Amino acid sequence: MTLMTKHEDLQEYLEDPEAISPMIFLSEPHPKVSLIIPTLNEAENLVQVLPTITSIVDELVIVDGESDDDTLGFVRERRPDALIVLEKRHVKGHALRAGFEAAHGDIIVMMDADGSMDARDIVIFVASLQARADVVKGSRFVQGGGSSDLTLLRTSGNLALTQTVRMVFGGRYSDLCYGYMAFWRHVRPAFEGEIGGFEVETFLNILALAAGLRVVEVASFERPRIHGESNLHTFRDGARVLRTNYRERGGLTRARASLGVPRHLAHTVEEFTHIARTAEKP
């Protein structure tokens, strides 16, 4: 057997999540996994995205922002078991919050509906959480990750924002603005706060740092959106991320200092929530 043949066999095996899931799970009983997908006129994309969701996901939560295409009709036809949540505020942050509240799983995963994120990565997210991480996030900039959609402008902006957060809040994030992530349900209180737009990913990452949570980045590959146009606006949303950093740095930095890092020194998520709220008061 040639090296190329071995590589092809391995690649075919690794592309079958159902085959590798039993090998990756670390404990019994298996935690219940909820997958949250915000949607707004994503019917054409869901045609290709929904079939890629494997049995590792126990609960599919679709949070829809009043789509006027056949998004909900398609979901009801193809995934009658899905939990559908209607969110009138047409912004990603509010959709994710609504999904967090509706989900019943031990593990909560957030993924976009446009086909840019690989649902097979969920297996790795769950394994990392079972290996005692609190939060797992995808990164396009660690070994094995990548993107066929990032422009030079978006790459430069993401790098600048990532470095800003590292300087202001600490941590070692390599990819701040990628919204593919998962966390244990019991750390959700650390993510309280009202952030509406695409800056929600940055906000969640900052809150995880402030709480002293164990955050693991895993390689993830981003593909171009399958159909339609993205609602992301590079300059406007980048400015909102910077404003979020500036607005939160005082209270969250004080909360982080009050807690001490790492978290295992004594403090809980509930303690952080109380301290963070106190720090925000004048």
PDB file of C-alpha atoms in Angstrom:
ATOM      1  CA  MET A   1       0.000   0.000   0.000  1.00  0.00           C
ATOM      2  CA  THR A   2       1.424   3.392  -0.977  1.00  0.00           C
ATOM      3  CA  LEU A   3       1.629   6.361   1.346  1.00  0.00           C
ATOM      4  CA  MET A   4      -0.974   8.140  -0.822  1.00  0.00           C
ATOM      5  CA  THR A   5      -3.398   5.226  -0.460  1.00  0.00           C
ATOM      6  CA  LYS A   6      -2.925   5.238   3.315  1.00  0.00           C
ATOM      7  CA  HIS A   7      -3.594   8.958   3.378  1.00  0.00           C
ATOM      8  CA  GLU A   8      -6.775   8.566   1.317  1.00  0.00           C
ATOM      9  CA  ASP A   9      -8.020   5.778   3.600  1.00  0.00           C
ATOM     10  CA  LEU A  10      -7.342   7.851   6.696  1.00  0.00           C
ATOM     11  CA  GLN A  11      -9.033  10.905   5.195  1.00  0.00           C
ATOM     12  CA  GLU A  12     -12.139   8.880   4.349  1.00  0.00           C
ATOM     13  CA  TYR A  13     -12.251   7.518   7.906  1.00  0.00           C
ATOM     14  CA  LEU A  14     -11.806  10.906   9.544  1.00  0.00           C
ATOM     15  CA  GLU A  15     -14.613  12.363   7.432  1.00  0.00           C
ATOM     16  CA  ASP A  16     -17.077   9.937   9.026  1.00  0.00           C
ATOM     17  CA  PRO A  17     -17.976  11.390  12.452  1.00  0.00           C
ATOM     18  CA  GLU A  18     -20.205   8.413  13.229  1.00  0.00           C
ATOM     19  CA  ALA A  19     -17.122   6.179  13.012  1.00  0.00           C
ATOM     20  CA  ILE A  20     -14.879   8.261  15.246  1.00  0.00           C
ATOM     21  CA  SER A  21     -17.445   9.395  17.841  1.00  0.00           C
ATOM     22  CA  PRO A  22     -17.201   6.225  19.975  1.00  0.00           C
ATOM     23  CA  MET A  23     -13.423   6.571  19.945  1.00  0.00           C
ATOM     24  CA  ILE A  24     -13.524  10.186  21.133  1.00  0.00           C
ATOM     25  CA  PHE A  25     -16.100  10.051  23.919  1.00  0.00           C
ATOM     26  CA  LEU A  26     -14.292   9.873  27.228  1.00  0.00           C
ATOM     27  CA  SER A  27     -16.944   9.078  29.805  1.00  0.00           C
ATOM     28  CA  GLU A  28     -20.316   7.565  30.478  1.00  0.00           C
ATOM     29  CA  PRO A  29     -23.054   8.609  30.480  1.00  0.00           C
ATOM     30  CA  HIS A  30     -22.659  10.770  27.400  1.00  0.00           C
ATOM     31  CA  PRO A  31     -23.630  14.397  27.981  1.00  0.00           C
ATOM     32  CA  LYS A  32     -26.677  15.693  26.115  1.00  0.00           C
ATOM     33  CA  VAL A  33     -25.607  18.072  23.338  1.00  0.00           C
ATOM     34  CA  SER A  34     -27.767  20.988  22.152  1.00  0.00           C
ATOM     35  CA  LEU A  35     -26.876  22.708  18.869  1.00  0.00           C
ATOM     36  CA  ILE A  36     -28.119  26.274  18.413  1.00  0.00           C
ATOM     37  CA  ILE A  37     -28.385  27.640  14.872  1.00  0.00           C
ATOM     38  CA  PRO A  38     -29.666  31.225  14.375  1.00  0.00           C
ATOM     39  CA  THR A  39     -31.460  31.663  11.048  1.00  0.00           C
ATOM     40  CA  LEU A  40     -32.735  34.508   8.897  1.00  0.00           C
ATOM     41  CA  ASN A  41     -33.747  33.447   5.385  1.00  0.00           C
ATOM     42  CA  GLU A  42     -31.390  30.463   5.323  1.00  0.00           C
ATOM     43  CA  ALA A  43     -33.593  27.844   3.627  1.00  0.00           C
ATOM     44  CA  GLU A  44     -31.201  27.259   0.705  1.00  0.00           C
ATOM     45  CA  ASN A  45     -28.248  26.835   3.052  1.00  0.00           C
ATOM     46  CA  LEU A  46     -30.060  24.524   5.456  1.00  0.00           C
ATOM     47  CA  VAL A  47     -30.689  22.119   2.577  1.00  0.00           C
ATOM     48  CA  GLN A  48     -26.977  21.302   2.769  1.00  0.00           C
ATOM     49  CA  VAL A  49     -26.274  22.063   6.435  1.00  0.00           C
ATOM     50  CA  LEU A  50     -28.911  19.955   8.200  1.00  0.00           C
ATOM     51  CA  PRO A  51     -27.826  16.611   6.670  1.00  0.00           C
ATOM     52  CA  THR A  52     -24.291  17.143   8.026  1.00  0.00           C
ATOM     53  CA  ILE A  53     -25.482  17.223  11.651  1.00  0.00           C
ATOM     54  CA  THR A  54     -24.683  13.829  13.131  1.00  0.00           C
ATOM     55  CA  SER A  55     -26.163  11.824  15.980  1.00  0.00           C
ATOM     56  CA  ILE A  56     -23.779  13.402  18.479  1.00  0.00           C
ATOM     57  CA  VAL A  57     -26.321  16.263  18.596  1.00  0.00           C
ATOM     58  CA  ASP A  58     -29.263  15.321  20.807  1.00  0.00           C
ATOM     59  CA  GLU A  59     -31.223  18.544  20.452  1.00  0.00           C
ATOM     60  CA  LEU A  60     -31.342  20.920  17.476  1.00  0.00           C
ATOM     61  CA  VAL A  61     -32.478  24.448  18.368  1.00  0.00           C
ATOM     62  CA  ILE A  62     -33.356  26.734  15.449  1.00  0.00           C
ATOM     63  CA  VAL A  63     -33.717  30.390  16.454  1.00  0.00           C
ATOM     64  CA  ASP A  64     -35.422  32.199  13.609  1.00  0.00           C
ATOM     65  CA  GLY A  65     -35.586  35.958  13.131  1.00  0.00           C
ATOM     66  CA  GLU A  66     -38.883  36.005  11.217  1.00  0.00           C
ATOM     67  CA  SER A  67     -37.583  34.569   7.947  1.00  0.00           C
ATOM     68  CA  ASP A  68     -39.763  35.320   4.934  1.00  0.00           C
ATOM     69  CA  ASP A  69     -38.457  32.414   2.859  1.00  0.00           C
ATOM     70  CA  ASP A  70     -39.206  28.738   3.562  1.00  0.00           C
ATOM     71  CA  THR A  71     -36.641  28.358   6.366  1.00  0.00           C
ATOM     72  CA  LEU A  72     -39.103  27.156   9.006  1.00  0.00           C
ATOM     73  CA  GLY A  73     -41.095  25.030   6.572  1.00  0.00           C
ATOM     74  CA  PHE A  74     -37.931  23.243   5.509  1.00  0.00           C
ATOM     75  CA  VAL A  75     -36.813  22.683   9.110  1.00  0.00           C
ATOM     76  CA  ARG A  76     -40.221  21.259  10.071  1.00  0.00           C
ATOM     77  CA  GLU A  77     -40.142  18.922   7.072  1.00  0.00           C
ATOM     78  CA  ARG A  78     -36.567  17.674   7.408  1.00  0.00           C
ATOM     79  CA  ARG A  79     -36.112  17.908  11.170  1.00  0.00           C
ATOM     80  CA  PRO A  80     -39.533  17.610  12.829  1.00  0.00           C
ATOM     81  CA  ASP A  81     -37.712  16.955  16.099  1.00  0.00           C
ATOM     82  CA  ALA A  82     -36.064  20.404  16.063  1.00  0.00           C
ATOM     83  CA  LEU A  83     -36.989  22.938  18.717  1.00  0.00           C
ATOM     84  CA  ILE A  84     -37.970  26.167  16.937  1.00  0.00           C
ATOM     85  CA  VAL A  85     -37.629  29.475  18.778  1.00  0.00           C
ATOM     86  CA  LEU A  86     -38.965  32.700  17.251  1.00  0.00           C
ATOM     87  CA  GLU A  87     -36.918  35.843  17.927  1.00  0.00           C
ATOM     88  CA  LYS A  88     -38.331  39.162  16.694  1.00  0.00           C
ATOM     89  CA  ARG A  89     -35.072  41.042  17.157  1.00  0.00           C
ATOM     90  CA  HIS A  90     -33.161  40.336  13.946  1.00  0.00           C
ATOM     91  CA  VAL A  91     -29.653  40.322  15.401  1.00  0.00           C
ATOM     92  CA  LYS A  92     -27.338  37.441  16.182  1.00  0.00           C
ATOM     93  CA  GLY A  93     -26.669  38.220  19.828  1.00  0.00           C
ATOM     94  CA  HIS A  94     -30.330  38.179  20.803  1.00  0.00           C
ATOM     95  CA  ALA A  95     -30.885  35.005  18.767  1.00  0.00           C
ATOM     96  CA  LEU A  96     -28.098  33.220  20.623  1.00  0.00           C
ATOM     97  CA  ARG A  97     -29.436  34.378  23.993  1.00  0.00           C
ATOM     98  CA  ALA A  98     -32.868  33.017  23.101  1.00  0.00           C
ATOM     99  CA  GLY A  99     -31.243  29.736  22.092  1.00  0.00           C
ATOM    100  CA  PHE A 100     -29.255  29.512  25.326  1.00  0.00           C
ATOM    101  CA  GLU A 101     -32.454  29.920  27.333  1.00  0.00           C
ATOM    102  CA  ALA A 102     -34.369  27.342  25.307  1.00  0.00           C
ATOM    103  CA  ALA A 103     -31.680  24.637  25.132  1.00  0.00           C
ATOM    104  CA  HIS A 104     -31.875  21.651  27.498  1.00  0.00           C
ATOM    105  CA  GLY A 105     -28.482  20.055  26.856  1.00  0.00           C
ATOM    106  CA  ASP A 106     -25.534  19.619  29.200  1.00  0.00           C
ATOM    107  CA  ILE A 107     -23.371  21.028  26.391  1.00  0.00           C
ATOM    108  CA  ILE A 108     -24.422  23.993  24.258  1.00  0.00           C
ATOM    109  CA  VAL A 109     -22.903  24.448  20.790  1.00  0.00           C
ATOM    110  CA  MET A 110     -23.440  27.542  18.614  1.00  0.00           C
ATOM    111  CA  MET A 111     -23.025  27.284  14.849  1.00  0.00           C
ATOM    112  CA  ASP A 112     -23.942  29.449  11.850  1.00  0.00           C
ATOM    113  CA  ALA A 113     -26.551  28.359   9.304  1.00  0.00           C
ATOM    114  CA  ASP A 114     -24.691  29.465   6.175  1.00  0.00           C
ATOM    115  CA  GLY A 115     -22.555  26.355   5.687  1.00  0.00           C
ATOM    116  CA  SER A 116     -19.277  28.064   6.575  1.00  0.00           C
ATOM    117  CA  MET A 117     -18.741  25.896   9.672  1.00  0.00           C
ATOM    118  CA  ASP A 118     -18.156  22.144   9.612  1.00  0.00           C
ATOM    119  CA  ALA A 119     -20.644  20.275  11.814  1.00  0.00           C
ATOM    120  CA  ARG A 120     -18.141  17.415  12.097  1.00  0.00           C
ATOM    121  CA  ASP A 121     -16.068  19.608  14.424  1.00  0.00           C
ATOM    122  CA  ILE A 122     -18.731  19.204  17.114  1.00  0.00           C
ATOM    123  CA  VAL A 123     -17.254  15.791  17.950  1.00  0.00           C
ATOM    124  CA  ILE A 124     -13.933  17.451  18.783  1.00  0.00           C
ATOM    125  CA  PHE A 125     -15.645  20.212  20.764  1.00  0.00           C
ATOM    126  CA  VAL A 126     -17.469  17.674  22.927  1.00  0.00           C
ATOM    127  CA  ALA A 127     -14.317  15.618  23.486  1.00  0.00           C
ATOM    128  CA  SER A 128     -12.415  18.732  24.587  1.00  0.00           C
ATOM    129  CA  LEU A 129     -15.170  19.657  27.037  1.00  0.00           C
ATOM    130  CA  GLN A 130     -15.147  16.141  28.445  1.00  0.00           C
ATOM    131  CA  ALA A 131     -11.393  16.544  28.884  1.00  0.00           C
ATOM    132  CA  ARG A 132     -12.219  19.270  31.475  1.00  0.00           C
ATOM    133  CA  ALA A 133     -12.382  22.396  29.350  1.00  0.00           C
ATOM    134  CA  ASP A 134     -15.156  24.825  30.264  1.00  0.00           C
ATOM    135  CA  VAL A 135     -15.380  26.478  26.850  1.00  0.00           C
ATOM    136  CA  VAL A 136     -14.175  25.293  23.436  1.00  0.00           C
ATOM    137  CA  LYS A 137     -13.944  27.559  20.437  1.00  0.00           C
ATOM    138  CA  GLY A 138     -12.931  27.009  16.860  1.00  0.00           C
ATOM    139  CA  SER A 139      -9.889  28.805  15.498  1.00  0.00           C
ATOM    140  CA  ARG A 140      -8.941  29.367  11.882  1.00  0.00           C
ATOM    141  CA  PHE A 141      -5.403  30.317  12.889  1.00  0.00           C
ATOM    142  CA  VAL A 142      -4.091  27.293  14.785  1.00  0.00           C
ATOM    143  CA  GLN A 143      -2.424  24.320  13.109  1.00  0.00           C
ATOM    144  CA  GLY A 144      -5.023  22.406  11.093  1.00  0.00           C
ATOM    145  CA  GLY A 145      -7.442  25.331  10.836  1.00  0.00           C
ATOM    146  CA  GLY A 146      -7.924  27.733   7.983  1.00  0.00           C
ATOM    147  CA  SER A 147     -10.365  29.615   5.788  1.00  0.00           C
ATOM    148  CA  SER A 148     -11.234  29.896   2.128  1.00  0.00           C
ATOM    149  CA  ASP A 149     -13.430  32.911   2.873  1.00  0.00           C
ATOM    150  CA  LEU A 150     -11.219  35.349   4.792  1.00  0.00           C
ATOM    151  CA  THR A 151     -10.118  38.417   2.864  1.00  0.00           C
ATOM    152  CA  LEU A 152      -6.920  40.280   3.682  1.00  0.00           C
ATOM    153  CA  LEU A 153      -9.008  43.060   5.230  1.00  0.00           C
ATOM    154  CA  ARG A 154     -10.975  40.707   7.484  1.00  0.00           C
ATOM    155  CA  THR A 155      -7.803  38.833   8.458  1.00  0.00           C
ATOM    156  CA  SER A 156      -6.035  42.064   9.414  1.00  0.00           C
ATOM    157  CA  GLY A 157      -9.036  43.324  11.355  1.00  0.00           C
ATOM    158  CA  ASN A 158      -9.433  40.068  13.249  1.00  0.00           C
ATOM    159  CA  LEU A 159      -5.728  40.044  14.131  1.00  0.00           C
ATOM    160  CA  ALA A 160      -5.882  43.643  15.376  1.00  0.00           C
ATOM    161  CA  LEU A 161      -8.995  42.982  17.487  1.00  0.00           C
ATOM    162  CA  THR A 162      -7.526  39.750  18.860  1.00  0.00           C
ATOM    163  CA  GLN A 163      -4.317  41.499  19.901  1.00  0.00           C
ATOM    164  CA  THR A 164      -6.330  44.300  21.507  1.00  0.00           C
ATOM    165  CA  VAL A 165      -8.257  41.844  23.677  1.00  0.00           C
ATOM    166  CA  ARG A 166      -5.057  40.012  24.604  1.00  0.00           C
ATOM    167  CA  MET A 167      -3.472  43.272  25.755  1.00  0.00           C
ATOM    168  CA  VAL A 168      -6.516  44.559  27.629  1.00  0.00           C
ATOM    169  CA  PHE A 169      -7.936  41.379  29.126  1.00  0.00           C
ATOM    170  CA  GLY A 170      -5.128  38.844  28.877  1.00  0.00           C
ATOM    171  CA  GLY A 171      -5.570  35.327  27.533  1.00  0.00           C
ATOM    172  CA  ARG A 172      -4.058  33.784  24.410  1.00  0.00           C
ATOM    173  CA  TYR A 173      -6.860  33.745  21.875  1.00  0.00           C
ATOM    174  CA  SER A 174      -5.694  33.249  18.304  1.00  0.00           C
ATOM    175  CA  ASP A 175      -9.069  33.920  16.646  1.00  0.00           C
ATOM    176  CA  LEU A 176     -11.374  36.305  18.448  1.00  0.00           C
ATOM    177  CA  CYS A 177     -14.075  36.844  15.824  1.00  0.00           C
ATOM    178  CA  TYR A 178     -14.987  33.278  14.902  1.00  0.00           C
ATOM    179  CA  GLY A 179     -18.341  32.335  16.379  1.00  0.00           C
ATOM    180  CA  TYR A 180     -18.090  28.544  16.397  1.00  0.00           C
ATOM    181  CA  MET A 181     -17.951  27.548  20.058  1.00  0.00           C
ATOM    182  CA  ALA A 182     -19.332  25.252  22.746  1.00  0.00           C
ATOM    183  CA  PHE A 183     -19.566  25.315  26.524  1.00  0.00           C
ATOM    184  CA  TRP A 184     -20.980  23.420  29.471  1.00  0.00           C
ATOM    185  CA  ARG A 185     -24.447  24.484  30.523  1.00  0.00           C
ATOM    186  CA  HIS A 186     -23.294  25.110  34.098  1.00  0.00           C
ATOM    187  CA  VAL A 187     -20.971  27.960  33.006  1.00  0.00           C
ATOM    188  CA  ARG A 188     -23.783  29.830  31.244  1.00  0.00           C
ATOM    189  CA  PRO A 189     -24.226  32.275  34.174  1.00  0.00           C
ATOM    190  CA  ALA A 190     -20.794  33.664  33.274  1.00  0.00           C
ATOM    191  CA  PHE A 191     -22.206  34.743  29.910  1.00  0.00           C
ATOM    192  CA  GLU A 192     -24.980  36.989  31.186  1.00  0.00           C
ATOM    193  CA  GLY A 193     -25.257  40.325  29.418  1.00  0.00           C
ATOM    194  CA  GLU A 194     -27.116  42.068  26.622  1.00  0.00           C
ATOM    195  CA  ILE A 195     -25.126  42.251  23.409  1.00  0.00           C
ATOM    196  CA  GLY A 196     -27.132  42.231  20.213  1.00  0.00           C
ATOM    197  CA  GLY A 197     -24.964  42.179  17.096  1.00  0.00           C
ATOM    198  CA  PHE A 198     -22.043  40.241  15.656  1.00  0.00           C
ATOM    199  CA  GLU A 199     -19.828  41.508  18.472  1.00  0.00           C
ATOM    200  CA  VAL A 200     -21.511  38.872  20.662  1.00  0.00           C
ATOM    201  CA  GLU A 201     -18.667  36.401  19.980  1.00  0.00           C
ATOM    202  CA  THR A 202     -16.094  38.894  21.265  1.00  0.00           C
ATOM    203  CA  PHE A 203     -18.238  39.609  24.306  1.00  0.00           C
ATOM    204  CA  LEU A 204     -18.576  35.909  25.175  1.00  0.00           C
ATOM    205  CA  ASN A 205     -14.825  35.416  24.802  1.00  0.00           C
ATOM    206  CA  ILE A 206     -14.095  38.357  27.108  1.00  0.00           C
ATOM    207  CA  LEU A 207     -16.566  37.070  29.700  1.00  0.00           C
ATOM    208  CA  ALA A 208     -14.885  33.658  29.620  1.00  0.00           C
ATOM    209  CA  LEU A 209     -11.534  35.314  30.360  1.00  0.00           C
ATOM    210  CA  ALA A 210     -13.001  37.417  33.143  1.00  0.00           C
ATOM    211  CA  ALA A 211     -14.532  34.337  34.772  1.00  0.00           C
ATOM    212  CA  GLY A 212     -11.232  32.462  34.663  1.00  0.00           C
ATOM    213  CA  LEU A 213     -12.818  29.671  32.635  1.00  0.00           C
ATOM    214  CA  ARG A 214     -10.683  27.010  31.010  1.00  0.00           C
ATOM    215  CA  VAL A 215     -10.860  27.868  27.313  1.00  0.00           C
ATOM    216  CA  VAL A 216      -9.514  25.568  24.599  1.00  0.00           C
ATOM    217  CA  GLU A 217      -9.142  26.491  20.937  1.00  0.00           C
ATOM    218  CA  VAL A 218      -9.390  23.718  18.351  1.00  0.00           C
ATOM    219  CA  ALA A 219      -8.624  23.849  14.642  1.00  0.00           C
ATOM    220  CA  SER A 220     -11.587  24.653  12.432  1.00  0.00           C
ATOM    221  CA  PHE A 221     -11.837  25.374   8.713  1.00  0.00           C
ATOM    222  CA  GLU A 222     -14.160  28.107   7.464  1.00  0.00           C
ATOM    223  CA  ARG A 223     -15.762  27.771   4.042  1.00  0.00           C
ATOM    224  CA  PRO A 224     -17.516  30.451   2.019  1.00  0.00           C
ATOM    225  CA  ARG A 225     -21.208  30.991   2.603  1.00  0.00           C
ATOM    226  CA  ILE A 226     -23.151  28.583   0.357  1.00  0.00           C
ATOM    227  CA  HIS A 227     -25.972  30.903  -0.730  1.00  0.00           C
ATOM    228  CA  GLY A 228     -26.912  34.523  -0.163  1.00  0.00           C
ATOM    229  CA  GLU A 229     -24.950  37.409   1.267  1.00  0.00           C
ATOM    230  CA  SER A 230     -23.515  37.725   4.736  1.00  0.00           C
ATOM    231  CA  ASN A 231     -25.008  40.211   7.192  1.00  0.00           C
ATOM    232  CA  LEU A 232     -21.487  40.928   8.466  1.00  0.00           C
ATOM    233  CA  HIS A 233     -20.139  44.416   7.721  1.00  0.00           C
ATOM    234  CA  THR A 234     -16.397  44.601   8.266  1.00  0.00           C
ATOM    235  CA  PHE A 235     -15.981  48.238   9.358  1.00  0.00           C
ATOM    236  CA  ARG A 236     -19.267  48.703  11.193  1.00  0.00           C
ATOM    237  CA  ASP A 237     -19.060  45.428  13.107  1.00  0.00           C
ATOM    238  CA  GLY A 238     -15.341  45.919  13.781  1.00  0.00           C
ATOM    239  CA  ALA A 239     -16.125  49.286  15.337  1.00  0.00           C
ATOM    240  CA  ARG A 240     -18.806  47.687  17.488  1.00  0.00           C
ATOM    241  CA  VAL A 241     -16.284  45.104  18.711  1.00  0.00           C
ATOM    242  CA  LEU A 242     -13.890  47.893  19.699  1.00  0.00           C
ATOM    243  CA  ARG A 243     -16.677  49.722  21.539  1.00  0.00           C
ATOM    244  CA  THR A 244     -17.544  46.498  23.354  1.00  0.00           C
ATOM    245  CA  ASN A 245     -13.897  46.116  24.439  1.00  0.00           C
ATOM    246  CA  TYR A 246     -13.773  49.683  25.691  1.00  0.00           C
ATOM    247  CA  ARG A 247     -17.118  49.541  27.486  1.00  0.00           C
ATOM    248  CA  GLU A 248     -16.449  46.253  29.249  1.00  0.00           C
ATOM    249  CA  ARG A 249     -12.781  46.613  30.131  1.00  0.00           C
ATOM    250  CA  GLY A 250     -13.274  48.391  33.453  1.00  0.00           C
ATOM    251  CA  GLY A 251     -15.883  46.151  35.060  1.00  0.00           C
ATOM    252  CA  LEU A 252     -14.573  42.910  33.664  1.00  0.00           C
ATOM    253  CA  THR A 253     -10.931  43.633  34.429  1.00  0.00           C
ATOM    254  CA  ARG A 254     -11.893  44.418  38.031  1.00  0.00           C
ATOM    255  CA  ALA A 255     -13.955  41.253  38.181  1.00  0.00           C
ATOM    256  CA  ARG A 256     -11.041  39.211  36.824  1.00  0.00           C
ATOM    257  CA  ALA A 257      -8.658  40.735  39.361  1.00  0.00           C
ATOM    258  CA  SER A 258     -11.133  40.120  42.184  1.00  0.00           C
ATOM    259  CA  LEU A 259     -11.562  36.493  41.182  1.00  0.00           C
ATOM    260  CA  GLY A 260      -7.971  35.560  40.528  1.00  0.00           C
ATOM    261  CA  VAL A 261      -6.927  33.281  37.717  1.00  0.00           C
ATOM    262  CA  PRO A 262      -6.949  30.346  37.209  1.00  0.00           C
ATOM    263  CA  ARG A 263     -10.424  29.562  38.418  1.00  0.00           C
ATOM    264  CA  HIS A 264      -9.460  26.357  40.191  1.00  0.00           C
ATOM    265  CA  LEU A 265      -7.866  28.409  42.989  1.00  0.00           C
ATOM    266  CA  ALA A 266     -11.347  28.617  44.548  1.00  0.00           C
ATOM    267  CA  HIS A 267     -13.871  30.706  42.681  1.00  0.00           C
ATOM    268  CA  THR A 268     -17.061  29.610  40.967  1.00  0.00           C
ATOM    269  CA  VAL A 269     -19.018  30.965  38.070  1.00  0.00           C
ATOM    270  CA  GLU A 270     -21.741  32.123  40.467  1.00  0.00           C
ATOM    271  CA  GLU A 271     -19.186  34.154  42.451  1.00  0.00           C
ATOM    272  CA  PHE A 272     -17.925  35.734  39.247  1.00  0.00           C
ATOM    273  CA  THR A 273     -21.447  36.705  38.182  1.00  0.00           C
ATOM    274  CA  HIS A 274     -21.996  38.503  41.500  1.00  0.00           C
ATOM    275  CA  ILE A 275     -18.625  40.278  41.378  1.00  0.00           C
ATOM    276  CA  ALA A 276     -19.028  41.296  37.733  1.00  0.00           C
ATOM    277  CA  ARG A 277     -22.424  42.844  38.391  1.00  0.00           C
ATOM    278  CA  THR A 278     -21.087  44.656  41.447  1.00  0.00           C
ATOM    279  CA  ALA A 279     -18.107  45.967  39.493  1.00  0.00           C
ATOM    280  CA  GLU A 280     -20.406  47.453  36.851  1.00  0.00           C
ATOM    281  CA  LYS A 281     -22.097  49.698  39.419  1.00  0.00           C
ATOM    282  CA  PRO A 282     -20.693  53.238  39.780  1.00  0.00           C
TER     283      PRO A 282
END
